[in-house]
XYZ file of C-alpha atoms in Angstrom:
249
model
C -1.732 10.287 7.434
C -2.154 10.083 11.204
C -2.527 6.679 12.780
C -4.421 6.419 16.102
C -3.163 3.714 18.444
C -6.306 1.613 17.978
C -6.240 1.712 14.173
C -4.387 -0.122 11.446
C -3.916 1.202 7.923
C -4.171 -1.490 5.263
C -2.894 -0.817 1.737
C -4.099 -3.247 -0.909
C -3.960 -3.903 -4.649
C -4.472 -6.918 -6.891
C -4.183 -7.926 -10.522
C -0.974 -6.042 -11.218
C -0.008 -8.650 -13.873
C 3.688 -7.858 -13.820
C 6.241 -8.863 -16.394
C 9.410 -7.223 -17.709
C 7.416 -4.840 -19.902
C 5.720 -3.110 -16.967
C 8.426 -3.516 -14.312
C 8.750 -0.270 -12.370
C 5.151 0.889 -12.872
C 4.237 0.674 -9.182
C 7.542 1.186 -7.412
C 7.598 5.010 -7.320
C 4.276 5.083 -5.453
C 5.478 2.350 -3.083
C 8.650 4.102 -1.922
C 6.735 6.214 0.630
C 4.216 3.549 1.599
C 5.506 3.455 5.165
C 4.115 6.952 5.735
C 0.621 5.890 4.671
C 0.073 2.266 5.674
C 1.092 -0.426 8.134
C 0.998 -3.299 5.640
C 0.417 -4.052 1.963
C -1.890 -6.812 0.767
C -1.502 -8.244 -2.748
C -4.742 -9.897 -3.895
C -3.415 -12.286 -6.534
C -2.739 -12.241 -10.279
C 0.657 -10.789 -9.590
C 2.060 -12.130 -12.872
C 0.729 -12.469 -16.409
C 1.382 -16.174 -16.974
C 2.773 -17.512 -13.697
C 6.403 -17.941 -14.794
C 9.446 -17.702 -12.518
C 10.764 -14.834 -14.674
C 7.597 -12.857 -14.034
C 7.712 -13.745 -10.339
C 11.161 -12.204 -10.135
C 9.660 -8.994 -11.531
C 7.069 -9.071 -8.745
C 9.800 -9.688 -6.184
C 11.754 -6.706 -7.481
C 8.701 -4.451 -7.543
C 7.280 -5.348 -4.119
C 10.320 -6.572 -2.187
C 12.230 -4.472 0.314
C 9.383 -2.131 1.207
C 9.044 -0.292 4.507
C 5.986 -2.348 5.508
C 5.222 -6.079 5.549
C 3.832 -7.375 2.261
C 1.303 -10.218 2.399
C 0.338 -11.896 -0.868
C -1.805 -14.629 -2.298
C -1.615 -16.059 -5.788
C -4.341 -15.762 -8.417
C -5.398 -17.861 -11.377
C -2.816 -16.194 -13.664
C -0.094 -17.166 -11.202
C -1.129 -20.824 -11.590
C -1.256 -20.786 -15.386
C 2.203 -22.264 -16.039
C 1.861 -24.905 -13.295
C 4.829 -23.361 -11.502
C 2.930 -21.792 -8.623
C 5.164 -23.355 -5.971
C 8.268 -21.820 -7.543
C 6.468 -18.505 -7.973
C 5.579 -18.505 -4.272
C 9.140 -19.403 -3.253
C 10.610 -16.549 -5.304
C 8.269 -14.118 -3.581
C 9.022 -15.538 -0.139
C 12.762 -15.327 -0.797
C 12.229 -11.618 -1.483
C 10.618 -11.195 1.945
C 6.935 -11.372 0.996
C 4.555 -13.464 3.107
C 2.643 -15.788 0.760
C -0.563 -17.353 2.086
C -2.719 -20.213 0.846
C -5.358 -21.445 3.285
C -3.040 -20.107 5.968
C -2.616 -16.997 8.060
C -0.165 -14.669 9.726
C -0.359 -12.183 12.596
C 1.365 -8.805 12.568
C 1.871 -6.350 15.392
C 0.615 -2.852 14.552
C 1.111 -0.750 17.684
C -1.028 -2.346 20.398
C -3.086 -4.253 17.832
C -2.498 -7.801 16.699
C -3.734 -7.942 13.119
C -4.387 -11.365 11.636
C -4.537 -11.955 7.896
C -5.705 -15.238 6.373
C -5.582 -15.797 2.646
C -6.518 -18.107 -0.183
C -6.774 -17.887 -3.928
C -10.275 -19.224 -3.571
C -12.220 -20.433 -6.570
C -15.458 -19.974 -8.467
C -18.802 -21.639 -8.034
C -21.310 -18.812 -8.003
C -23.691 -17.250 -5.550
C -27.058 -17.882 -3.930
C -29.624 -18.968 -6.482
C -27.087 -19.464 -9.251
C -24.301 -21.720 -8.048
C -22.696 -25.010 -8.977
C -23.345 -28.171 -6.980
C -21.485 -31.415 -6.410
C -23.854 -33.394 -8.603
C -23.651 -35.085 -11.968
C -20.505 -35.521 -14.011
C -17.160 -36.055 -12.281
C -15.871 -32.830 -13.831
C -18.683 -30.767 -12.294
C -18.260 -32.455 -8.937
C -14.515 -31.820 -9.039
C -15.031 -28.129 -9.923
C -17.485 -27.587 -7.088
C -15.544 -29.682 -4.574
C -12.360 -27.681 -5.176
C -14.085 -24.412 -4.350
C -15.756 -25.815 -1.250
C -12.552 -27.377 0.032
C -10.561 -24.153 -0.340
C -13.289 -22.120 1.344
C -13.493 -24.527 4.281
C -9.717 -24.594 4.786
C -9.584 -20.812 4.477
C -12.324 -20.446 7.082
C -10.433 -22.630 9.531
C -7.246 -20.594 9.031
C -9.150 -17.331 9.499
C -10.867 -18.468 12.691
C -7.632 -19.868 14.163
C -5.812 -16.529 14.134
C -5.069 -15.188 17.612
C -5.504 -11.471 17.082
C -7.575 -8.359 17.772
C -8.878 -7.894 14.238
C -8.966 -10.217 11.248
C -8.558 -9.489 7.536
C -9.644 -11.910 4.811
C -7.544 -11.888 1.635
C -8.800 -13.753 -1.449
C -8.430 -13.526 -5.198
C -11.913 -14.685 -6.132
C -14.800 -12.604 -4.791
C -16.908 -13.655 -1.809
C -19.908 -11.519 -2.860
C -21.661 -10.587 -6.116
C -21.840 -6.849 -5.319
C -18.182 -6.273 -6.202
C -18.729 -8.001 -9.557
C -21.219 -5.389 -10.797
C -20.004 -4.331 -14.223
C -18.918 -7.821 -15.215
C -21.169 -9.944 -17.462
C -23.665 -11.765 -15.273
C -22.971 -14.989 -17.182
C -19.417 -15.219 -15.802
C -20.203 -14.565 -12.127
C -19.755 -18.283 -11.271
C -16.165 -18.036 -12.538
C -15.413 -14.876 -10.552
C -16.322 -15.924 -7.035
C -18.277 -18.027 -4.591
C -20.711 -17.536 -1.733
C -18.723 -20.180 0.153
C -15.905 -17.660 0.670
C -18.392 -15.281 2.315
C -19.600 -18.105 4.554
C -16.009 -18.687 5.656
C -15.510 -14.980 6.364
C -18.765 -14.627 8.287
C -17.984 -17.777 10.257
C -14.874 -16.264 11.846
C -15.102 -13.723 14.689
C -13.826 -10.157 14.385
C -13.275 -9.900 10.646
C -12.981 -6.200 9.873
C -12.256 -6.307 6.150
C -12.312 -8.691 3.184
C -10.131 -7.864 0.180
C -10.149 -9.521 -3.251
C -9.257 -8.933 -6.903
C -9.960 -10.868 -10.119
C -12.975 -8.834 -11.335
C -11.343 -6.203 -13.560
C -14.661 -4.687 -14.661
C -16.305 -5.007 -11.259
C -17.073 -2.518 -8.503
C -15.046 -1.649 -5.430
C -17.495 -2.004 -2.553
C -19.652 -4.774 -1.192
C -20.638 -6.447 2.066
C -20.937 -10.065 3.147
C -24.327 -11.291 4.423
C -22.817 -11.044 7.911
C -21.885 -7.390 7.476
C -18.143 -7.567 6.734
C -16.980 -4.830 4.322
C -15.653 -6.288 1.057
C -13.321 -4.362 -1.256
C -12.352 -5.271 -4.810
C -8.829 -3.907 -5.158
C -8.079 -5.141 -8.688
C -5.852 -2.498 -10.240
C -8.243 -1.867 -13.155
C -10.942 -1.069 -10.563
C -9.034 1.180 -8.137
C -6.871 2.704 -10.917
C -3.926 3.509 -8.674
C -0.964 1.743 -7.115
C -2.992 0.836 -4.001
C -5.928 1.867 -1.848
C -5.654 2.355 1.907
C -8.356 1.211 4.332
C -8.363 2.051 8.048
C -9.520 -0.547 10.564
C -9.939 -0.381 14.289
C -10.522 -2.879 17.068
C -11.810 -2.554 20.606
C -8.941 -3.500 22.874
C -9.547 -5.223 26.181
C -8.650 -3.119 29.257
C -5.095 -3.626 30.460
């Protein structure tokens, strides 16, 4: 695949749910990734139950590739309350793990910024939770809002030519089509889209989590959204090409 100087090729997949039983499933397709992409984004749910043993499987599968690998954790990766150790194992293997933080990579003349968060649920316009009533409901809604706000700050702070938003939960309902409508509030939040639309120059938003959802959507501000959950894309990764208008030298 040719790569013009003003373009960046972004490979992405989520919800690989690795453990020892499926170790090696993705690696053959990843060996030649450097010929097809400039980076790989992992959109959370990298493990089945969030154990260090499963994290080591992820590290073996996605470590040592020819391109930088940028990951976030998903709800499965938090299940065993060992998410910090999971993240450290991945970082020790050379992966960049984000949570309400960002990183900037050089891709030819382009500076490509990626900000990431697991995100959280809460729902979408007309059918969303609010910080009202019982403490449990207020805590649920507050957590999602806080993550979205911190994520938005990290995304906007990147000094780069083009920005990419990486989340586990969806920022838009369009990529949830196929999932039961009743569970949309547990699959994403409009507050993530607000964070994405509030940052300048976002060229792509990538998420996972919705196994029965659809691939393509758009934020209210016009940013392309892609659901890259493995059960949706049905391959080791998808590649998306982005470009940015560079200022004259």
